[in-house]
């Protein structure tokens, strides 16, 4: 029964104590999705997190979150692991598949270490028991938001680099791969059966199209794109 669930403990916390947590992610407000089927616990969590300065949206089931149009915009999901129908672990599996850069913090009223370890192995940021310590919860959410935003930025960068790489001609891609593997212009020319002058022209074109300021930039881009010349 939902009413039998332990209630969230609302502990007072200094405002400046909260502010020293949020910058770990960014100066933007952290967007949190709270999933809890117990009305009283859900309201308490919502109040607690809004008071701490987070932007909060609440759901009574995992299905509601997955159906939300802005599900991919949350920086962190806080969910009871024992939810009706789709439980927390099933939600985590679905989020890992559809929103790989997302993060999740589990709360539970039933201390189950093996369940918590399983969730952590699958990528959960934390597994907290009720009544939840406010400091631990806020720190876990901030840590999750930091992870999520960093992963989202990395994915955005990857997509952008893939588009730029796709704009290269097939020969420019070959030059890109060989140059970033450490070969000199004359070695690339020998490898491709062309002249060093032609290689230099292709390299210049690659740098312009990729928006690279140096060969070191190209090497970093090749690392992100996982381009390795054989």
XYZ file of C-alpha atoms in Angstrom, residues 137-230:
94
model
C 19.942 13.977 -1.612
C 20.960 17.467 -2.773
C 24.553 16.392 -3.308
C 23.468 13.323 -5.267
C 21.177 15.384 -7.506
C 23.897 17.984 -8.142
C 26.360 15.204 -8.956
C 23.833 13.562 -11.267
C 23.108 16.871 -13.015
C 26.822 17.450 -13.524
C 27.215 13.996 -15.083
C 24.118 14.429 -17.250
C 25.084 17.875 -18.544
C 28.626 16.770 -19.298
C 27.381 13.716 -21.202
C 24.831 15.844 -23.072
C 27.561 18.323 -24.077
C 29.822 15.485 -25.226
C 27.006 13.984 -27.289
C 26.222 17.383 -28.810
C 29.882 17.829 -29.702
C 30.001 14.366 -31.259
C 26.936 15.052 -33.414
C 28.431 18.365 -34.570
C 31.789 16.785 -35.419
C 30.088 13.932 -37.274
C 28.255 16.472 -39.429
C 31.482 18.355 -40.154
C 33.315 15.125 -40.944
C 30.517 14.113 -43.287
C 31.087 17.378 -45.227
C 34.613 16.246 -46.166
C 35.336 14.573 -49.476
C 36.483 10.940 -49.401
C 40.087 12.000 -50.079
C 39.930 14.654 -47.365
C 38.745 11.988 -44.911
C 41.730 9.854 -45.846
C 44.092 12.780 -45.301
C 42.346 13.570 -42.002
C 42.840 10.013 -40.749
C 46.481 9.792 -41.829
C 47.523 13.248 -40.603
C 45.948 12.684 -37.192
C 47.669 9.292 -36.891
C 50.999 11.153 -36.820
C 52.210 10.898 -40.412
C 54.063 13.772 -42.074
C 52.757 15.334 -45.287
C 55.299 13.476 -47.409
C 54.406 10.189 -45.727
C 50.714 10.796 -46.372
C 51.530 11.621 -49.996
C 53.429 8.346 -50.356
C 50.591 6.432 -48.720
C 47.986 7.935 -51.075
C 50.176 7.984 -54.190
C 49.977 11.745 -54.631
C 52.175 14.813 -54.147
C 53.054 16.540 -50.904
C 51.639 19.767 -52.313
C 48.278 18.097 -52.909
C 48.285 16.708 -49.379
C 48.957 20.185 -47.962
C 45.992 21.529 -49.932
C 43.726 18.775 -48.656
C 44.951 19.289 -45.104
C 44.198 23.010 -45.287
C 40.714 22.258 -46.589
C 40.134 19.720 -43.802
C 41.141 22.222 -41.133
C 38.807 24.873 -42.533
C 35.835 22.526 -42.861
C 36.375 21.008 -39.410
C 36.939 24.431 -37.814
C 40.321 23.344 -36.457
C 42.961 25.901 -35.508
C 45.822 23.422 -35.394
C 46.806 19.819 -36.012
C 46.385 19.259 -32.277
C 42.731 20.284 -32.658
C 42.321 17.768 -35.473
C 43.896 15.050 -33.343
C 41.413 15.756 -30.535
C 38.543 15.684 -33.020
C 39.754 12.366 -34.411
C 39.781 11.043 -30.847
C 36.169 12.113 -30.277
C 35.136 10.615 -33.629
C 37.209 7.498 -32.911
C 38.949 7.765 -36.255
C 42.059 5.626 -36.471
C 44.090 5.049 -39.607
C 45.220 1.498 -40.289
